[in-house]
CSV table of C-alpha atoms and ligand atoms in Angstrom, one decimal:
chain,number,residue,atom,x,y,z
P,10,MET,CA,181.5,274.1,-62.8
P,11,LYS,CA,182.8,270.6,-63.9
P,12,GLY,CA,179.9,267.9,-64.0
P,13,ARG,CA,176.9,270.4,-64.7
P,14,THR,CA,175.3,271.8,-68.1
P,15,LYS,CA,174.2,275.0,-68.6
P,16,ILE,CA,170.6,275.0,-69.7
P,17,PHE,CA,172.0,277.8,-72.3
P,18,ASN,CA,174.1,275.0,-74.0
P,19,LEU,CA,171.7,272.7,-75.1
P,20,ASN,CA,170.3,271.7,-77.7
P,21,THR,CA,168.8,268.7,-79.7
P,22,LYS,CA,172.4,266.9,-80.6
P,23,ASP,CA,172.8,266.2,-77.4
P,24,ALA,CA,169.7,263.5,-77.2
P,25,GLY,CA,170.6,260.4,-75.4
P,26,ASN,CA,173.7,262.0,-73.2
P,27,LYS,CA,173.7,262.0,-69.9
P,28,ILE,CA,174.0,264.9,-68.6
P,29,VAL,CA,173.1,267.4,-65.2
P,30,VAL,CA,171.3,270.9,-64.6
P,31,MET,CA,171.3,272.7,-61.5
P,32,GLY,CA,167.9,275.9,-61.2
P,33,TRP,CA,165.0,277.1,-59.5
P,34,VAL,CA,161.9,275.8,-60.2
P,35,ARG,CA,159.1,277.8,-61.9
P,36,THR,CA,156.3,275.4,-61.9
P,37,PHE,CA,155.5,271.9,-61.1
P,38,ARG,CA,152.8,269.9,-62.2
P,39,LYS,CA,152.3,267.1,-60.6
P,40,SER,CA,150.1,263.8,-61.0
P,41,LYS,CA,150.4,260.6,-59.9
P,42,ASN,CA,152.2,258.5,-62.6
P,43,VAL,CA,153.9,261.5,-64.5
P,44,SER,CA,155.0,264.9,-63.5
P,45,PHE,CA,156.5,268.2,-64.9
P,46,VAL,CA,158.6,270.3,-63.4
P,47,SER,CA,159.7,273.4,-65.5
P,48,LEU,CA,163.2,274.7,-64.3
P,49,ASN,CA,165.0,277.8,-64.9
P,50,ASP,CA,169.1,278.7,-64.1
P,51,GLY,CA,168.9,282.5,-66.0
P,52,SER,CA,171.3,281.5,-68.6
P,53,THR,CA,168.8,281.6,-71.5
P,54,ILE,CA,165.1,282.5,-71.1
P,55,ASN,CA,163.8,278.8,-71.7
P,56,SER,CA,163.2,276.5,-68.8
P,57,LEU,CA,163.7,272.7,-69.4
P,58,GLN,CA,160.8,270.5,-69.0
P,59,VAL,CA,162.1,267.5,-66.3
P,60,VAL,CA,160.3,264.9,-66.4
P,61,LEU,CA,159.3,263.0,-63.8
P,62,ASP,CA,158.2,259.0,-63.6
P,63,MET,CA,156.8,259.4,-60.2
P,64,ASN,CA,157.4,255.8,-58.7
P,65,LYS,CA,161.3,256.4,-59.0
P,66,PHE,CA,161.3,259.3,-56.2
P,67,ASP,CA,160.4,259.0,-52.4
P,68,GLU,CA,157.7,261.5,-51.1
P,69,LYS,CA,159.8,263.7,-49.7
P,70,ILE,CA,162.0,264.6,-52.9
P,71,ILE,CA,158.4,265.3,-54.6
P,72,ASP,CA,157.0,267.2,-51.9
P,73,ASN,CA,160.0,269.8,-51.9
P,74,ILE,CA,159.7,270.6,-55.3
P,75,ASN,CA,158.1,273.9,-54.9
P,76,THR,CA,157.8,276.8,-57.4
P,77,GLY,CA,161.6,278.3,-56.3
P,78,SER,CA,163.0,275.9,-55.0
P,79,SER,CA,166.5,274.6,-55.9
P,80,LEU,CA,167.5,271.7,-57.2
P,81,ARG,CA,170.2,269.6,-59.1
P,82,VAL,CA,168.4,266.9,-61.2
P,83,GLU,CA,171.0,264.3,-63.8
P,84,GLY,CA,169.0,262.0,-66.2
P,85,GLU,CA,169.2,261.7,-69.7
P,86,LEU,CA,168.0,264.4,-72.4
P,87,VAL,CA,165.8,262.8,-74.7
P,88,LYS,CA,163.5,264.3,-77.8
P,89,SER,CA,160.4,265.5,-77.5
P,90,SER,CA,157.3,265.5,-78.6
P,91,GLY,CA,155.4,268.0,-76.6
P,92,LYS,CA,155.1,271.4,-79.0
P,93,ASN,CA,156.5,273.5,-77.1
P,94,GLN,CA,159.4,272.0,-75.8
P,95,LYS,CA,162.2,270.3,-79.0
P,96,TYR,CA,163.8,268.3,-76.3
P,97,GLU,CA,163.4,266.8,-72.6
P,98,LEU,CA,165.4,265.6,-69.0
P,99,LEU,CA,164.0,262.1,-67.6
P,100,GLY,CA,164.7,262.4,-64.2
P,101,ASP,CA,166.9,259.9,-62.5
P,102,ASN,CA,167.7,261.5,-59.4
P,103,ILE,CA,167.0,264.8,-57.9
P,104,VAL,CA,168.5,266.5,-55.3
P,105,ILE,CA,167.3,269.3,-53.4
P,106,LEU,CA,169.7,271.8,-53.0
P,107,GLY,CA,167.0,274.8,-51.4
P,108,LYS,CA,163.8,274.5,-50.5
P,109,SER,CA,160.7,277.0,-50.8
P,110,ASN,CA,157.7,277.5,-49.3
P,111,PRO,CA,155.7,277.8,-52.4
P,112,ASP,CA,152.6,280.0,-50.3
P,113,THR,CA,155.0,282.9,-49.2
P,114,TYR,CA,157.1,282.6,-52.3
P,115,PRO,CA,156.2,286.6,-53.9
P,116,ILE,CA,157.1,285.0,-57.6
P,117,GLN,CA,154.7,282.9,-57.8
P,118,PRO,CA,154.0,281.5,-61.4
P,119,LYS,CA,151.2,283.9,-62.7
P,120,LYS,CA,151.9,287.6,-64.6
P,121,HIS,CA,152.8,290.1,-62.0
P,122,SER,CA,152.3,293.8,-62.0
P,123,PHE,CA,156.3,295.2,-62.8
P,124,GLU,CA,155.0,297.4,-59.9
P,125,PHE,CA,154.7,295.0,-57.4
P,126,LEU,CA,158.1,293.5,-59.0
P,127,ARG,CA,159.7,296.7,-58.0
P,128,GLU,CA,159.1,295.7,-54.7
P,129,VAL,CA,160.4,292.2,-54.7
P,130,ALA,CA,163.5,293.7,-56.5
P,131,HIS,CA,165.7,291.3,-55.2
P,132,LEU,CA,163.9,287.8,-56.5
P,133,ARG,CA,162.0,289.7,-59.4
P,134,PRO,CA,165.4,288.6,-61.7
P,135,ARG,CA,164.1,285.2,-61.3
P,136,THR,CA,161.1,286.3,-63.9
P,137,ASN,CA,161.4,285.8,-67.4
P,138,THR,CA,161.1,289.8,-68.1
P,139,PHE,CA,164.1,290.8,-66.1
P,140,SER,CA,165.6,287.6,-66.3
P,141,SER,CA,165.8,289.1,-70.2
P,142,ILE,CA,166.3,292.4,-69.2
P,143,PHE,CA,169.5,291.7,-67.7
P,144,ARG,CA,171.6,289.2,-69.7
P,145,ILE,CA,169.9,292.2,-72.4
P,146,ARG,CA,171.6,294.6,-70.1
P,147,HIS,CA,175.2,292.2,-70.1
P,148,ALA,CA,175.2,291.8,-73.3
P,149,CYS,CA,175.1,296.0,-73.8
P,150,THR,CA,178.2,296.0,-71.8
P,151,PHE,CA,180.2,293.5,-73.3
P,152,ALA,CA,179.2,295.4,-77.2
P,153,ILE,CA,180.3,298.3,-75.7
P,154,HIS,CA,183.9,297.2,-74.4
P,155,LYS,CA,184.4,295.1,-77.0
P,156,PHE,CA,183.6,298.2,-79.7
P,157,PHE,CA,185.7,300.8,-78.4
P,158,ASN,CA,188.6,298.2,-77.8
P,159,ASP,CA,188.5,296.9,-81.1
P,160,ARG,CA,189.1,300.8,-82.4
P,161,GLY,CA,192.3,301.0,-80.1
P,162,PHE,CA,190.0,302.9,-77.2
P,163,VAL,CA,191.4,302.7,-73.0
P,164,ASN,CA,189.3,302.1,-70.4
P,165,ILE,CA,190.3,304.5,-67.8
P,166,HIS,CA,188.7,304.2,-64.7
P,167,THR,CA,187.5,308.2,-63.3
P,168,PRO,CA,186.9,309.0,-60.3
P,169,ILE,CA,183.6,308.3,-58.1
P,170,ILE,CA,184.9,310.9,-55.5
P,171,THR,CA,185.7,313.6,-56.6
P,172,SER,CA,185.8,317.8,-56.0
P,173,SER,CA,184.5,319.0,-59.1
P,174,ASP,CA,181.0,319.3,-60.4
P,175,ALA,CA,181.6,318.7,-63.9
P,176,GLU,CA,178.1,319.8,-65.3
P,177,GLY,CA,177.6,322.2,-62.7
P,178,ALA,CA,175.0,322.0,-62.5
P,179,GLY,CA,175.2,321.4,-58.5
P,180,GLU,CA,172.7,318.0,-57.9
P,181,MET,CA,176.0,316.1,-56.7
P,182,PHE,CA,175.1,314.2,-53.3
P,183,LYS,CA,177.9,315.0,-50.5
P,184,VAL,CA,180.6,312.8,-49.2
P,185,THR,CA,181.8,312.7,-45.9
P,186,SER,CA,183.5,311.1,-42.8
P,187,LEU,CA,181.8,313.9,-40.6
P,188,ASP,CA,179.8,312.3,-37.9
P,189,LEU,CA,176.1,314.4,-39.1
P,190,ASP,CA,174.2,313.2,-35.7
P,191,ASN,CA,176.4,315.1,-34.4
P,192,ILE,CA,177.1,318.3,-35.9
P,193,SER,CA,174.3,320.7,-34.5
P,194,GLY,CA,173.0,323.9,-36.6
P,195,LYS,CA,176.7,325.3,-37.3
P,196,MET,CA,178.6,325.8,-40.6
P,197,VAL,CA,179.8,322.5,-41.1
P,198,ASP,CA,183.9,323.1,-41.1
P,199,TYR,CA,184.9,320.8,-43.9
P,200,SER,CA,188.6,320.9,-42.7
P,201,LYS,CA,187.8,318.7,-40.4
P,202,ASP,CA,186.2,316.1,-42.6
P,203,PHE,CA,188.4,312.9,-44.4
P,204,PHE,CA,189.8,315.0,-47.7
P,205,SER,CA,189.8,318.3,-45.4
P,206,LYS,CA,187.2,319.7,-48.1
P,207,PRO,CA,183.6,319.2,-49.6
P,208,VAL,CA,183.4,316.2,-51.7
P,209,SER,CA,180.8,314.7,-53.8
P,210,LEU,CA,180.1,311.5,-55.8
P,211,THR,CA,180.3,312.1,-59.5
P,212,VAL,CA,177.7,313.3,-61.9
P,213,SER,CA,180.2,312.8,-64.5
P,214,GLY,CA,183.8,311.1,-65.5
P,215,GLN,CA,184.3,313.6,-68.7
P,216,LEU,CA,186.9,315.7,-66.9
P,217,ASN,CA,189.0,313.4,-66.0
P,218,ALA,CA,188.9,311.4,-69.3
P,219,GLU,CA,189.9,314.5,-71.1
P,220,LEU,CA,193.2,314.2,-69.1
P,221,GLY,CA,193.0,310.8,-70.6
P,222,ALA,CA,192.4,311.7,-74.3
P,223,LEU,CA,194.9,314.0,-74.5
P,224,ALA,CA,197.4,311.6,-73.6
P,225,LEU,CA,196.6,308.1,-75.0
P,226,SER,CA,193.9,310.0,-78.3
P,227,ASP,CA,190.9,307.8,-77.7
P,228,VAL,CA,189.4,306.7,-74.6
P,229,TYR,CA,186.3,305.8,-72.5
P,230,THR,CA,184.9,305.1,-69.3
P,231,PHE,CA,182.1,302.9,-67.4
P,232,GLY,CA,181.0,303.6,-64.7
P,233,PRO,CA,178.7,304.8,-62.0
P,234,THR,CA,177.7,308.3,-62.0
P,235,PHE,CA,175.3,310.1,-59.6
P,236,ARG,CA,172.8,312.8,-59.5
P,237,ALA,CA,170.8,314.0,-56.8
P,238,GLU,CA,168.2,315.8,-59.2
P,239,ASN,CA,164.0,315.3,-57.5
P,240,SER,CA,163.5,314.2,-60.6
P,241,ASN,CA,160.9,311.0,-60.3
P,242,THR,CA,160.3,310.1,-64.1
P,243,SER,CA,160.4,306.6,-65.4
P,244,LYS,CA,163.5,308.4,-67.1
P,245,HIS,CA,165.2,309.3,-63.8
P,246,LEU,CA,167.7,307.7,-61.2
P,247,ALA,CA,169.2,308.8,-58.7
P,248,GLU,CA,172.8,306.3,-59.6
P,249,PHE,CA,173.0,305.6,-62.9
P,250,TRP,CA,176.0,303.9,-65.6
P,251,MET,CA,177.5,306.4,-67.8
P,252,ILE,CA,179.7,305.3,-71.0
P,253,GLU,CA,182.4,308.1,-72.1
P,254,PRO,CA,184.4,308.2,-74.7
P,255,GLU,CA,186.5,311.2,-74.9
P,256,MET,CA,188.6,311.5,-78.1
P,257,ALA,CA,191.7,313.7,-79.6
P,258,PHE,CA,191.2,315.4,-83.1
P,259,TYR,CA,187.7,314.8,-83.2
P,260,ASP,CA,185.3,317.7,-84.0
P,261,ILE,CA,181.6,317.9,-83.3
P,262,ASP,CA,181.1,316.3,-86.8
P,263,ASP,CA,183.5,312.7,-86.0
P,264,ASN,CA,181.9,313.4,-82.5
P,265,MET,CA,178.4,312.3,-84.1
P,266,ASP,CA,180.0,309.6,-86.5
P,267,LEU,CA,181.2,307.7,-83.5
P,268,ALA,CA,177.9,308.4,-81.4
P,269,GLU,CA,175.8,306.6,-84.2
P,270,GLU,CA,178.0,304.6,-85.3
P,271,MET,CA,178.9,302.4,-81.6
P,272,LEU,CA,174.7,303.0,-81.4
P,273,LYS,CA,173.8,300.9,-83.8
P,274,TYR,CA,176.7,298.8,-83.1
P,275,ILE,CA,175.2,298.2,-79.7
P,276,ILE,CA,171.6,297.5,-81.0
P,277,LYS,CA,172.8,295.6,-83.6
P,278,TYR,CA,175.6,293.1,-80.9
P,279,VAL,CA,172.1,292.3,-79.3
P,280,LEU,CA,170.2,292.1,-82.1
P,281,ASP,CA,172.3,289.2,-83.0
P,282,ASN,CA,173.1,287.3,-79.7
P,283,CYS,CA,169.9,287.7,-78.1
P,284,ASN,CA,167.2,286.8,-80.4
P,285,SER,CA,165.1,284.8,-77.7
P,286,ASP,CA,164.9,287.2,-74.5
P,287,LEU,CA,164.0,289.8,-76.9
P,288,ILE,CA,161.6,287.8,-79.3
P,289,PHE,CA,159.8,287.1,-75.6
P,290,LEU,CA,160.0,291.1,-74.3
P,291,GLU,CA,158.7,292.1,-78.3
P,292,ASN,CA,155.5,289.0,-77.1
P,293,LEU,CA,155.0,291.2,-73.2
P,294,GLU,CA,154.8,294.0,-75.5
P,295,LEU,CA,152.2,293.1,-77.9
P,296,ASP,CA,150.3,291.9,-74.8
P,297,SER,CA,150.1,293.9,-73.6
P,298,GLU,CA,149.0,296.8,-75.6
P,299,ARG,CA,146.1,294.2,-76.9
P,300,ASN,CA,143.6,296.6,-75.0
P,301,LEU,CA,145.2,299.8,-75.6
P,302,PRO,CA,143.3,302.5,-78.3
P,303,GLN,CA,146.1,302.3,-81.0
P,304,ILE,CA,147.2,305.8,-80.5
P,305,LYS,CA,148.3,304.3,-76.9
P,306,ARG,CA,150.5,301.1,-78.8
P,307,ASN,CA,153.6,301.5,-80.0
P,308,GLU,CA,153.1,301.4,-84.2
P,309,ASN,CA,155.7,298.9,-84.4
P,310,PRO,CA,157.5,295.6,-82.9
P,311,LEU,CA,159.8,295.5,-80.5
P,312,ILE,CA,162.4,293.9,-83.0
P,313,TYR,CA,161.6,296.2,-85.8
P,314,ARG,CA,162.1,299.6,-84.1
P,315,LEU,CA,165.6,298.1,-83.1
P,316,LYS,CA,166.3,297.7,-86.7
P,317,GLN,CA,165.4,300.6,-88.3
P,318,VAL,CA,167.4,302.4,-86.5
P,319,VAL,CA,170.8,299.8,-87.1
P,320,ASN,CA,168.9,300.1,-90.8
P,321,ASN,CA,168.8,303.8,-91.1
P,322,LYS,CA,171.2,307.0,-91.0
P,323,PHE,CA,170.0,309.3,-88.0
P,324,ILE,CA,168.9,312.6,-89.2
P,325,ARG,CA,170.8,315.8,-88.0
P,326,VAL,CA,169.8,319.0,-87.4
P,327,ARG,CA,170.7,322.5,-85.7
P,328,TYR,CA,168.8,323.4,-82.8
P,329,ASP,CA,168.4,326.9,-84.9
P,330,GLU,CA,166.3,324.2,-87.5
P,331,ALA,CA,164.6,321.9,-84.6
P,332,PHE,CA,163.6,325.1,-82.8
P,333,LYS,CA,161.6,326.6,-85.7
P,334,ILE,CA,160.3,322.8,-86.4
P,335,LEU,CA,159.0,322.8,-82.9
P,336,SER,CA,157.2,326.2,-82.8
P,337,ASN,CA,155.7,326.0,-85.6
P,338,SER,CA,154.2,322.6,-85.3
P,339,LYS,CA,150.6,321.8,-84.5
P,340,GLN,CA,151.2,320.4,-81.0
P,341,ASN,CA,152.7,324.2,-80.7
P,342,LYS,CA,150.7,326.0,-81.4
P,343,LYS,CA,147.8,324.3,-80.7
P,344,GLY,CA,149.1,324.8,-76.8
P,345,LYS,CA,149.5,321.2,-76.4
P,346,PHE,CA,152.8,321.0,-75.2
P,347,LYS,CA,153.2,320.8,-71.5
P,348,PHE,CA,156.2,323.6,-71.9
P,349,LYS,CA,155.5,326.2,-75.1
P,350,ILE,CA,158.2,326.5,-77.4
P,351,ASP,CA,158.2,330.2,-77.7
P,352,GLU,CA,161.9,332.0,-77.0
P,353,TRP,CA,164.2,330.9,-79.0
P,354,GLY,CA,167.5,329.6,-76.1
P,355,ILE,CA,164.3,327.5,-74.5
P,356,ASP,CA,165.9,323.9,-73.1
P,357,PHE,CA,163.8,321.4,-74.9
P,358,GLN,CA,161.5,319.0,-72.6
P,359,SER,CA,161.4,315.6,-73.2
P,360,GLU,CA,158.0,316.4,-74.9
P,361,HIS,CA,160.2,318.4,-78.2
P,362,GLU,CA,162.0,315.4,-78.2
P,363,ARG,CA,159.9,313.4,-78.7
P,364,TYR,CA,157.9,315.1,-81.2
P,365,LEU,CA,160.8,315.6,-82.9
P,366,VAL,CA,161.8,312.5,-83.3
P,367,GLU,CA,158.5,310.4,-83.0
P,368,LYS,CA,156.3,312.4,-84.6
P,369,HIS,CA,158.7,314.6,-87.4
P,370,PHE,CA,161.5,313.1,-88.6
P,371,LYS,CA,160.0,309.8,-87.6
P,372,ASN,CA,164.4,308.5,-86.7
P,373,PRO,CA,166.4,308.8,-84.0
P,374,VAL,CA,167.6,312.6,-84.5
P,375,ILE,CA,170.8,313.8,-83.6
P,376,VAL,CA,170.3,317.7,-82.5
P,377,CYS,CA,173.8,319.9,-82.5
P,378,ASP,CA,174.4,323.6,-81.7
P,379,TYR,CA,172.3,324.3,-79.3
P,380,PRO,CA,172.4,328.1,-77.4
P,381,LYS,CA,175.5,328.5,-75.5
P,382,LYS,CA,173.5,329.6,-71.9
P,383,ILE,CA,171.7,326.0,-71.3
P,384,LYS,CA,175.0,324.2,-71.5
P,385,ALA,CA,177.9,323.1,-69.5
P,386,PHE,CA,181.0,325.5,-69.1
P,387,TYR,CA,183.6,323.0,-71.5
P,388,MET,CA,181.8,323.0,-74.8
P,389,ARG,CA,183.1,325.0,-77.5
P,390,SER,CA,182.0,328.0,-78.5
P,391,ASN,CA,180.5,328.8,-82.2
P,392,ASP,CA,181.7,331.4,-84.5
P,393,ASP,CA,178.5,333.0,-84.6
P,394,GLY,CA,178.7,334.1,-80.7
P,395,ARG,CA,175.7,332.2,-79.1
P,396,THR,CA,175.6,328.9,-79.8
P,397,VAL,CA,177.9,325.9,-78.8
P,398,ALA,CA,179.6,322.6,-80.8
P,399,ALA,CA,177.0,321.0,-78.5
P,400,MET,CA,175.4,317.2,-79.6
P,401,ASP,CA,172.1,315.5,-78.0
P,402,VAL,CA,170.9,311.9,-79.4
P,403,LEU,CA,167.5,311.8,-79.0
P,404,PHE,CA,165.6,308.7,-79.3
P,405,PRO,CA,162.2,307.0,-80.2
P,406,ALA,CA,159.9,306.4,-76.8
P,407,VAL,CA,163.5,307.7,-74.3
P,408,GLY,CA,164.1,310.7,-75.4
P,409,GLU,CA,167.5,312.2,-75.2
P,410,ILE,CA,170.2,309.2,-75.1
P,411,ILE,CA,173.6,311.0,-75.7
P,412,GLY,CA,175.0,314.5,-74.3
P,413,GLY,CA,177.8,315.2,-76.2
P,414,SER,CA,179.8,318.1,-77.8
P,415,GLN,CA,183.5,319.6,-78.4
P,416,ARG,CA,185.0,320.6,-76.3
P,417,GLU,CA,186.6,324.2,-75.5
P,418,GLU,CA,190.7,323.4,-76.1
P,419,ARG,CA,191.2,327.4,-76.9
P,420,LEU,CA,192.7,328.8,-73.2
P,421,ASP,CA,191.5,332.1,-73.4
P,422,MET,CA,187.9,331.3,-74.4
P,423,LEU,CA,188.0,328.4,-71.5
P,424,GLU,CA,189.4,331.0,-69.2
P,425,ARG,CA,186.3,333.6,-69.9
P,426,ARG,CA,183.0,330.9,-70.3
P,427,MET,CA,184.6,329.5,-66.9
P,428,GLN,CA,184.6,332.6,-65.3
P,429,GLU,CA,180.7,334.0,-67.0
P,430,MET,CA,179.7,330.8,-65.8
P,431,ASN,CA,181.4,330.7,-62.0
P,432,VAL,CA,183.4,327.7,-62.1
P,433,SER,CA,186.7,328.2,-60.5
P,434,LYS,CA,189.4,328.3,-62.5
P,435,LYS,CA,191.2,327.7,-59.1
P,436,GLU,CA,189.7,324.1,-58.3
P,437,LEU,CA,189.8,323.5,-61.9
P,438,SER,CA,193.8,324.2,-62.9
P,439,TRP,CA,194.6,320.7,-63.7
P,440,TYR,CA,191.9,320.6,-66.5
P,441,LEU,CA,193.1,324.1,-67.6
P,442,ASP,CA,196.7,322.5,-67.5
P,443,THR,CA,196.1,320.2,-70.3
P,444,ARG,CA,195.2,323.4,-72.7
P,445,ARG,CA,198.1,325.3,-71.1
P,446,PHE,CA,200.6,323.0,-72.2
P,447,GLY,CA,199.7,321.0,-75.8
P,448,THR,CA,196.1,321.4,-76.7
P,449,VAL,CA,194.1,319.9,-79.1
P,450,LYS,CA,191.0,320.0,-80.7
P,451,HIS,CA,188.8,317.0,-79.0
P,452,SER,CA,185.3,315.8,-78.8
P,453,GLY,CA,183.7,313.5,-76.2
P,454,PHE,CA,180.0,312.0,-74.8
P,455,GLY,CA,177.7,309.8,-72.6
P,456,LEU,CA,175.6,307.1,-73.7
P,457,GLY,CA,173.3,307.1,-70.7
P,458,LEU,CA,173.8,302.8,-70.5
P,459,GLU,CA,170.1,302.8,-68.7
P,460,ARG,CA,168.1,305.5,-71.3
P,461,LEU,CA,169.5,302.7,-74.1
P,462,VAL,CA,168.3,299.5,-72.5
P,463,GLN,CA,165.4,300.7,-71.9
P,464,PHE,CA,164.8,301.7,-75.7
P,465,ILE,CA,166.5,298.2,-76.9
P,466,THR,CA,163.9,296.3,-74.1
P,467,GLY,CA,160.8,298.4,-74.8
P,468,MET,CA,160.8,299.2,-71.5
P,469,LYS,CA,158.4,301.9,-69.8
P,470,ASN,CA,160.2,302.5,-66.9
P,471,ILE,CA,163.9,303.4,-66.0
P,472,ARG,CA,163.7,301.8,-62.5
P,473,ASP,CA,163.1,298.1,-64.5
P,474,VAL,CA,166.1,298.0,-66.9
P,475,ILE,CA,168.5,298.3,-63.6
P,476,PRO,CA,169.2,296.0,-61.2
P,477,PHE,CA,168.7,297.9,-58.0
P,478,PRO,CA,166.9,301.0,-58.8
P,479,ARG,CA,168.3,304.1,-56.5
P,480,THR,CA,165.3,307.1,-57.2
P,481,PRO,CA,164.0,310.2,-54.4
P,482,GLY,CA,163.1,308.4,-51.6
P,483,SER,CA,163.9,305.1,-52.5
P,484,CYS,CA,167.3,302.8,-51.6
P,485,ASN,CA,166.4,299.3,-51.1
P,486,TYR,CA,168.7,296.3,-51.7
R,509,4AD,O1,173.6,315.0,-71.4
R,509,4AD,P1,174.6,314.4,-69.6
R,509,4AD,O2,174.3,314.9,-69.2
R,509,4AD,O3,176.1,314.8,-70.2
R,509,4AD,C1,177.4,314.4,-69.2
R,509,4AD,O4,177.4,314.4,-68.3
R,509,4AD,C2,178.9,314.7,-69.9
R,509,4AD,N1,179.7,315.1,-69.5
R,509,4AD,C3,179.0,313.3,-71.5
R,509,4AD,C4,180.1,313.6,-71.6
R,509,4AD,O5,180.0,314.8,-72.4
R,509,4AD,N2,180.7,313.3,-71.3
R,509,4AD,O6,174.3,313.2,-69.5
R,509,4AD,C5,174.6,312.1,-70.4
R,509,4AD,C6,173.6,311.5,-70.6
R,509,4AD,C7,172.2,311.3,-70.9
R,509,4AD,O7,171.6,311.4,-72.6
R,509,4AD,C8,171.5,310.7,-70.6
R,509,4AD,O8,171.1,309.2,-71.6
R,509,4AD,C9,171.6,309.8,-69.1
R,509,4AD,O9,173.1,310.1,-69.7
R,509,4AD,N3,171.4,310.6,-68.0
R,509,4AD,C10,170.8,309.6,-67.0
R,509,4AD,N4,169.9,308.7,-66.9
R,509,4AD,C11,170.0,308.0,-66.3
R,509,4AD,N5,169.1,309.0,-64.7
R,509,4AD,C12,169.3,310.3,-65.1
R,509,4AD,N6,169.3,310.9,-63.5
R,509,4AD,C13,170.2,310.7,-66.0
R,509,4AD,N7,171.0,311.7,-66.3
R,509,4AD,C14,171.6,311.5,-67.3
R,510,MG,MG1,172.1,316.4,-71.4
């Protein structure tokens, strides 16, 4: 906007300049002669201190400067002698853009719990914590597009309404235009529905992304994903964002290389571009851990943890080896896992993933070659007949951050798997066409954006890294 300067653009070199800023009042310290407004416009964690000579302003203006109100301030930027800021604004002219009632405004200038802020999610971006998180989330999004664009990937927009259950987990939200209020107990007649058949919100864009890869070589999707699993945990959302690259001619090792390179790239981008937000979040975490026993604290501060991931090679192990490590662990033998590791073939739970990453290897881990019976139909069978070329990237604090695989490109093998797993060949005949005509080795994976943002910001609950979380029993705003 012409004439207005965003606060993130200011620096001491601008001292002496007349500027206009706009933003929301965080605090107002009023006294007889000189008062101080802390103004934030969301462009940076740093609020701008506006100094007011009280003799210059009439009561009408002063009375409406309150926590939460919005202002336009014109004045001269000057070097500050205060210890908290390098420069400040000498307010000359103030326009009250929007009034606020400081008594009923939910975001008071004090510490609020994350639980409380979730209840006022429409206003929580006005806090330092949440504006930092959403700026970092944006930086991740931008870095992801840049990473793929720089490598010649094509962004494919895959459908949100779909008739196929890509993951075969049956955890889909149905989409209908039928009048549900007027359906009696009888079977639903889907031929009367909008698409003349049952359809749902997508759980993954992968099957469509594969079609793209088998024409454009390297593609990726980046879109909302929906899962109706009733998991009321700190790592699950009913609506989350997933990035799914799909690459022709890649095998599982190429796939792991790309996943590792991408994660390091995004984290490095945030380290390089979101420094003040990270410092803020690191201090917030240190503060909140101050009174906790050692065992409940993070071993290292946030920024150190991010650098560790960027600077160290991820450990790669097969499921077989991970299974042995877990079943032989003291934790398992002493019955300290909620889910005991006893039989080869069981799926790992979050507690097992975190044991591998946080206790055993102390490093991100990629587990590959999982038992075929716990993985989806599209994963490529290994020659041993009992495992598939799957890979999960496991991170500290969040556990599984990426799931992916080399895809079964052999038509006969794929059809056999579909048969075994009750996946309709008729429904997916379009998918099978890529194996019928010019099939090639290919691989891909899915990164959960919120899990990544959780790791980068250190937030404990996934509901705090998406602006408007959807979870069982909760869909507001
Ligand atoms: O492991 P998932 O289920 O893999 C797929 O959907 C594949 N089709 C991906 C592919 O190969 N193209 O999910 C991928 C990632 C998980 O590792 C996790 O980070 C995230 O998506 N995720 C969730 N994030 C938040 N809430 C949920 N309910 C999630 N379910 C999966
Ligand atoms: Mg998975």
